[in-house]
Amino acid sequence: MRWPRIARNELLDAARTRSLFVAAAVFVVLGGFTGYLGGDPDAALARTLPVGVLGSMTFLVPVVALGFSYEAVVSPRERGSLQFLLGLPYSRRDVLLGTYAGRAVIVVLSVLAGFLALALAALLRGILVSPVALASAFAAAATLGVAFVAAGIGLSAAVRSTQAAAILAFGLFLLLFFFWWQVPGLVAYVSNGFAAPPEPPAWAPVFRSLNPVAAYGVLGDALTGGGVGTGIVGGAVDSSLLALGVLAGWASLPPLAGYLRFRNDDL
Amino acid sequence: MSALTISGVTKTFGGVTALRDLDLTVHEGEVFGFLGPNGAGKSTAINVVLDYLTPDTGSVEVFGVDAQADPVAVRERVGVLPEGYSVLGELTGREHVAFAVESKGGSEDPADVLDLVGLAPVADRRAADYSKGMRQRLAFGMAIVGDPDLLVLDEPTTGLDPNGARFIRDTVSSLRDDGTAVFFSSHILDQVEAVADRVGILRGGELVAVDSIDGLRTAAGGGSRLEVTLDADPSPARLDAVRGLDGVSEVTAAGATVTVACENRAKAAVVDELRADGATVLDFETSETSLDELFARYT
């Protein structure tokens, strides 16, 4: 196993440039506020407080995750650090795996800091949050983070310039957050000869379920018993298992696709 | 088995041919100088060897291992100083060397390597803040970690002061004496002349000559250049007589100084002929064809 050494360097770099601490601080502020101000203290709050923060993380986690990943492969490639690294006994797969793992750990640690801050802030006003609720909410947010790191790594490996990676990352964000829900209707409209179809296509809920943000909403709803995914889930199939599968797919398929382009490409 | 074999490698970039059917062999334990003007394709060839580029046709083997099929196995035996690289992120010089040691499974103490390449005083500074020459020393130090069987150096003396360049040449020589093969590209002739056992000259993506430096001199019709100063201007008839000697290719006179291009074996006859009508030789200088002239002739 050679790639963990590359992952370790990624972490070290993020600590030295302080980007890890900046990201962690953002989540600490969010978690701290939620923990200190969220809801009137009552018995239920110990369980609902940690999952209450999931809704506000819906945007933040993907933005941070893409920010930490979209240039992770292509920027060292443009600068020539990648060529330097590949002069040592590493394969391109090692580089991709190590970079992915390193950046994923950075994002997961930042998110973790947010949940720890939430628990501490809640404690300040005498609420001992439920460890189970805390752990499962953290797991949901971390999974969303890893899925978006994976998407960013995949596109970073597939392109030859940082500029292209930035454009693709922005486009991906817009697609997943704003345009994904329109796709089934649009396809049905076009295939119906540019006329409104009599009813929405049958595959629309399945397609919506493939969105990682929707999957995250479904997971959050399962944890809270509804409420998190309002406005996000948007008609996705309500199945935690499917949602987990979708997030696992996002965590693995984009890096794989990126690797297939990267492995024999001219550097 | 040869250290490096490049067989029929062609590489084009968007219709521009960078390498055309390149064949080249570096034997075990030899220093091979890879010469050519900028843009001749030297780095392209090296990047194919390192699997940074995939050739359109042809193949590369390093100690019998296909470089495109198993680049990691190749990198395990090769020390690399690439061209146009950047150092690794935020690591210090010491961390760079330590990373190279652990990556290659070497046994060196990073402090010794840094000492050897003269970076001990700046070992704990961020390598990205190093000067170009310091980065080059660092990269060279990392390349020789783990006792590689083949060193691939792409323009290793770029950015180095004369002491740094000499250090690299001396180190290359002593590694060669320990049995390491070295593939050393440069557009600067002196760098290659000083260390290379054999030289290949690349021009426009094609190898136009491969030989020892002496062999190249002979093949290029080089030989010697003789400068003789007499006590009086030689007569035109005398110069014609010199021109008529076997092995003499060119005779020019400026006052009492005669310059003769000839093969080595003709030197004595030239001097004898110039003295034949009683002239005295005041001064006498001989030089071999410079590599610069040789290079200019091939490229």
Coordinates of C-alpha atoms in Angstrom, one line a residue, chain A residues 208-209 211-226 228-230 232-244:
Chain A
R208 CA -34.3 12.2 -8.6
S209 CA -33.2 9.6 -6.2
N211 CA -29.0 13.0 -6.8
P212 CA -26.6 12.8 -3.9
V213 CA -28.2 15.8 -2.2
A214 CA -31.6 14.1 -2.4
A215 CA -30.1 10.9 -1.0
Y216 CA -28.6 13.0 1.8
G217 CA -32.1 14.5 2.5
V218 CA -33.6 11.0 2.5
L219 CA -31.0 9.9 5.0
G220 CA -31.6 13.0 7.2
D221 CA -35.3 12.4 7.2
A222 CA -34.8 8.8 8.3
L223 CA -32.8 10.1 11.2
T224 CA -35.1 12.9 12.3
G225 CA -38.4 11.4 11.3
G226 CA -38.9 14.0 8.6
V228 CA -34.5 17.8 7.1
G229 CA -35.1 16.9 3.5
T230 CA -37.9 19.3 3.0
I232 CA -34.3 18.9 -1.0
V233 CA -35.8 15.5 -1.4
G234 CA -38.1 16.7 -4.2
G235 CA -40.0 13.5 -4.9
A236 CA -37.1 11.0 -4.5
V237 CA -37.8 7.5 -3.5
D238 CA -38.0 7.4 0.3
S239 CA -35.6 4.5 1.0
S240 CA -32.5 4.9 3.3
L241 CA -31.0 1.9 1.7
L242 CA -31.3 3.3 -1.8
A243 CA -30.0 6.6 -0.5
L244 CA -26.9 5.0 0.9

